[in-house]
Amino acid sequence: MKPVPEDACGAQTVGSLVGETLTDALQAEIADRSRAAEIRVIEPGKSYTMDYRAERLDIKVDDQRMITDISCG
């Protein structure tokens, strides 16, 4: 089994976007810049799996779709 790089999802590359409003265009830009294998938008009040995937980029947003956190997961 190959070791997974610490920032396999590219969160550090796009972390400066916390505080921005997530639009379809911004999500596409994040996907392009991060080169994450998968992107998951985590919205308040919704259910999500708790499995951890180092290559998946999680974008947490609030009720107004403002990005509150970007991390691997």
mmCIF file with all atom_site columns, C-alpha atoms in Angstrom:
data_model
loop_
_atom_site.group_PDB
_atom_site.id
_atom_site.type_symbol
_atom_site.label_atom_id
_atom_site.label_alt_id
_atom_site.label_comp_id
_atom_site.label_asym_id
_atom_site.label_entity_id
_atom_site.label_seq_id
_atom_site.pdbx_PDB_ins_code
_atom_site.Cartn_x
_atom_site.Cartn_y
_atom_site.Cartn_z
_atom_site.occupancy
_atom_site.B_iso_or_equiv
_atom_site.pdbx_formal_charge
_atom_site.auth_seq_id
_atom_site.auth_comp_id
_atom_site.auth_asym_id
_atom_site.auth_atom_id
_atom_site.pdbx_PDB_model_num
ATOM 1  C CA . MET A 1 1  ? 0.000   0.000  0.000   1.00 0.00 ? 1  MET A CA 1
ATOM 2  C CA . LYS A 1 2  ? 1.428   3.369  -1.049  1.00 0.00 ? 2  LYS A CA 1
ATOM 3  C CA . PRO A 1 3  ? 1.558   6.172  1.541   1.00 0.00 ? 3  PRO A CA 1
ATOM 4  C CA . VAL A 1 4  ? -0.887  9.001  0.920   1.00 0.00 ? 4  VAL A CA 1
ATOM 5  C CA . PRO A 1 5  ? 0.630   12.510 0.741   1.00 0.00 ? 5  PRO A CA 1
ATOM 6  C CA . GLU A 1 6  ? -0.366  14.809 3.618   1.00 0.00 ? 6  GLU A CA 1
ATOM 7  C CA . ASP A 1 7  ? -2.321  17.179 1.323   1.00 0.00 ? 7  ASP A CA 1
ATOM 8  C CA . ALA A 1 8  ? -3.534  14.601 -1.203  1.00 0.00 ? 8  ALA A CA 1
ATOM 9  C CA . CYS A 1 9  ? -6.755  16.542 -1.842  1.00 0.00 ? 9  CYS A CA 1
ATOM 10 C CA . GLY A 1 10 ? -5.133  19.944 -2.484  1.00 0.00 ? 10 GLY A CA 1
ATOM 11 C CA . ALA A 1 11 ? -6.850  21.715 0.439   1.00 0.00 ? 11 ALA A CA 1
ATOM 12 C CA . GLN A 1 12 ? -3.815  23.902 1.101   1.00 0.00 ? 12 GLN A CA 1
ATOM 13 C CA . THR A 1 13 ? -3.901  25.114 -2.503  1.00 0.00 ? 13 THR A CA 1
ATOM 14 C CA . VAL A 1 14 ? -7.466  26.452 -2.200  1.00 0.00 ? 14 VAL A CA 1
ATOM 15 C CA . GLY A 1 15 ? -7.672  27.220 1.528   1.00 0.00 ? 15 GLY A CA 1
ATOM 16 C CA . SER A 1 16 ? -7.550  30.958 0.884   1.00 0.00 ? 16 SER A CA 1
ATOM 17 C CA . LEU A 1 17 ? -11.094 30.723 -0.521  1.00 0.00 ? 17 LEU A CA 1
ATOM 18 C CA . VAL A 1 18 ? -12.632 30.292 2.942   1.00 0.00 ? 18 VAL A CA 1
ATOM 19 C CA . GLY A 1 19 ? -15.070 33.187 3.374   1.00 0.00 ? 19 GLY A CA 1
ATOM 20 C CA . GLU A 1 20 ? -16.078 33.251 -0.307  1.00 0.00 ? 20 GLU A CA 1
ATOM 21 C CA . THR A 1 21 ? -19.573 32.293 -1.501  1.00 0.00 ? 21 THR A CA 1
ATOM 22 C CA . LEU A 1 22 ? -19.572 28.913 -3.228  1.00 0.00 ? 22 LEU A CA 1
ATOM 23 C CA . THR A 1 23 ? -20.994 29.188 -6.733  1.00 0.00 ? 23 THR A CA 1
ATOM 24 C CA . ASP A 1 24 ? -20.884 26.598 -9.517  1.00 0.00 ? 24 ASP A CA 1
ATOM 25 C CA . ALA A 1 25 ? -18.066 28.563 -11.155 1.00 0.00 ? 25 ALA A CA 1
ATOM 26 C CA . LEU A 1 26 ? -16.052 28.733 -7.925  1.00 0.00 ? 26 LEU A CA 1
ATOM 27 C CA . GLN A 1 27 ? -16.584 25.014 -7.309  1.00 0.00 ? 27 GLN A CA 1
ATOM 28 C CA . ALA A 1 28 ? -15.233 24.299 -10.800 1.00 0.00 ? 28 ALA A CA 1
ATOM 29 C CA . GLU A 1 29 ? -12.225 26.537 -10.089 1.00 0.00 ? 29 GLU A CA 1
ATOM 30 C CA . ILE A 1 30 ? -11.599 24.713 -6.804  1.00 0.00 ? 30 ILE A CA 1
ATOM 31 C CA . ALA A 1 31 ? -11.750 21.356 -8.589  1.00 0.00 ? 31 ALA A CA 1
ATOM 32 C CA . ASP A 1 32 ? -9.264  22.558 -11.203 1.00 0.00 ? 32 ASP A CA 1
ATOM 33 C CA . ARG A 1 33 ? -6.832  24.163 -8.740  1.00 0.00 ? 33 ARG A CA 1
ATOM 34 C CA . SER A 1 34 ? -6.918  21.417 -6.098  1.00 0.00 ? 34 SER A CA 1
ATOM 35 C CA . ARG A 1 35 ? -6.849  18.472 -8.513  1.00 0.00 ? 35 ARG A CA 1
ATOM 36 C CA . ALA A 1 36 ? -8.798  16.495 -5.891  1.00 0.00 ? 36 ALA A CA 1
ATOM 37 C CA . ALA A 1 37 ? -10.013 13.058 -6.924  1.00 0.00 ? 37 ALA A CA 1
ATOM 38 C CA . GLU A 1 38 ? -13.449 13.917 -5.510  1.00 0.00 ? 38 GLU A CA 1
ATOM 39 C CA . ILE A 1 39 ? -15.134 17.025 -4.111  1.00 0.00 ? 39 ILE A CA 1
ATOM 40 C CA . ARG A 1 40 ? -17.884 16.940 -1.511  1.00 0.00 ? 40 ARG A CA 1
ATOM 41 C CA . VAL A 1 41 ? -19.867 20.017 -0.465  1.00 0.00 ? 41 VAL A CA 1
ATOM 42 C CA . ILE A 1 42 ? -21.010 19.704 3.149   1.00 0.00 ? 42 ILE A CA 1
ATOM 43 C CA . GLU A 1 43 ? -24.150 21.713 3.870   1.00 0.00 ? 43 GLU A CA 1
ATOM 44 C CA . PRO A 1 44 ? -25.758 22.339 7.285   1.00 0.00 ? 44 PRO A CA 1
ATOM 45 C CA . GLY A 1 45 ? -28.455 19.871 8.311   1.00 0.00 ? 45 GLY A CA 1
ATOM 46 C CA . LYS A 1 46 ? -27.586 17.192 5.737   1.00 0.00 ? 46 LYS A CA 1
ATOM 47 C CA . SER A 1 47 ? -26.242 13.696 6.390   1.00 0.00 ? 47 SER A CA 1
ATOM 48 C CA . TYR A 1 48 ? -22.857 12.520 5.129   1.00 0.00 ? 48 TYR A CA 1
ATOM 49 C CA . THR A 1 49 ? -20.750 9.412  5.503   1.00 0.00 ? 49 THR A CA 1
ATOM 50 C CA . MET A 1 50 ? -18.053 9.563  8.149   1.00 0.00 ? 50 MET A CA 1
ATOM 51 C CA . ASP A 1 51 ? -15.484 7.595  6.139   1.00 0.00 ? 51 ASP A CA 1
ATOM 52 C CA . TYR A 1 52 ? -12.203 9.399  5.620   1.00 0.00 ? 52 TYR A CA 1
ATOM 53 C CA . ARG A 1 53 ? -10.716 9.642  2.123   1.00 0.00 ? 53 ARG A CA 1
ATOM 54 C CA . ALA A 1 54 ? -7.448  11.541 1.897   1.00 0.00 ? 54 ALA A CA 1
ATOM 55 C CA . GLU A 1 55 ? -7.998  12.296 -1.808  1.00 0.00 ? 55 GLU A CA 1
ATOM 56 C CA . ARG A 1 56 ? -11.477 13.798 -1.254  1.00 0.00 ? 56 ARG A CA 1
ATOM 57 C CA . LEU A 1 57 ? -11.800 17.559 -0.769  1.00 0.00 ? 57 LEU A CA 1
ATOM 58 C CA . ASP A 1 58 ? -14.548 18.588 1.656   1.00 0.00 ? 58 ASP A CA 1
ATOM 59 C CA . ILE A 1 59 ? -15.949 22.092 1.279   1.00 0.00 ? 59 ILE A CA 1
ATOM 60 C CA . LYS A 1 60 ? -18.078 23.086 4.260   1.00 0.00 ? 60 LYS A CA 1
ATOM 61 C CA . VAL A 1 61 ? -20.605 25.869 3.673   1.00 0.00 ? 61 VAL A CA 1
ATOM 62 C CA . ASP A 1 62 ? -23.151 27.719 5.807   1.00 0.00 ? 62 ASP A CA 1
ATOM 63 C CA . ASP A 1 63 ? -26.812 28.425 4.987   1.00 0.00 ? 63 ASP A CA 1
ATOM 64 C CA . GLN A 1 64 ? -25.809 31.229 2.586   1.00 0.00 ? 64 GLN A CA 1
ATOM 65 C CA . ARG A 1 65 ? -23.249 28.914 0.863   1.00 0.00 ? 65 ARG A CA 1
ATOM 66 C CA . MET A 1 66 ? -20.321 30.849 2.316   1.00 0.00 ? 66 MET A CA 1
ATOM 67 C CA . ILE A 1 67 ? -17.308 28.550 2.593   1.00 0.00 ? 67 ILE A CA 1
ATOM 68 C CA . THR A 1 68 ? -16.463 27.989 6.271   1.00 0.00 ? 68 THR A CA 1
ATOM 69 C CA . ASP A 1 69 ? -13.808 25.279 5.897   1.00 0.00 ? 69 ASP A CA 1
ATOM 70 C CA . ILE A 1 70 ? -11.861 23.394 3.243   1.00 0.00 ? 70 ILE A CA 1
ATOM 71 C CA . SER A 1 71 ? -10.147 20.149 4.201   1.00 0.00 ? 71 SER A CA 1
ATOM 72 C CA . CYS A 1 72 ? -9.310  16.638 3.078   1.00 0.00 ? 72 CYS A CA 1
ATOM 73 C CA . GLY A 1 73 ? -11.801 14.046 4.129   1.00 0.00 ? 73 GLY A CA 1
#
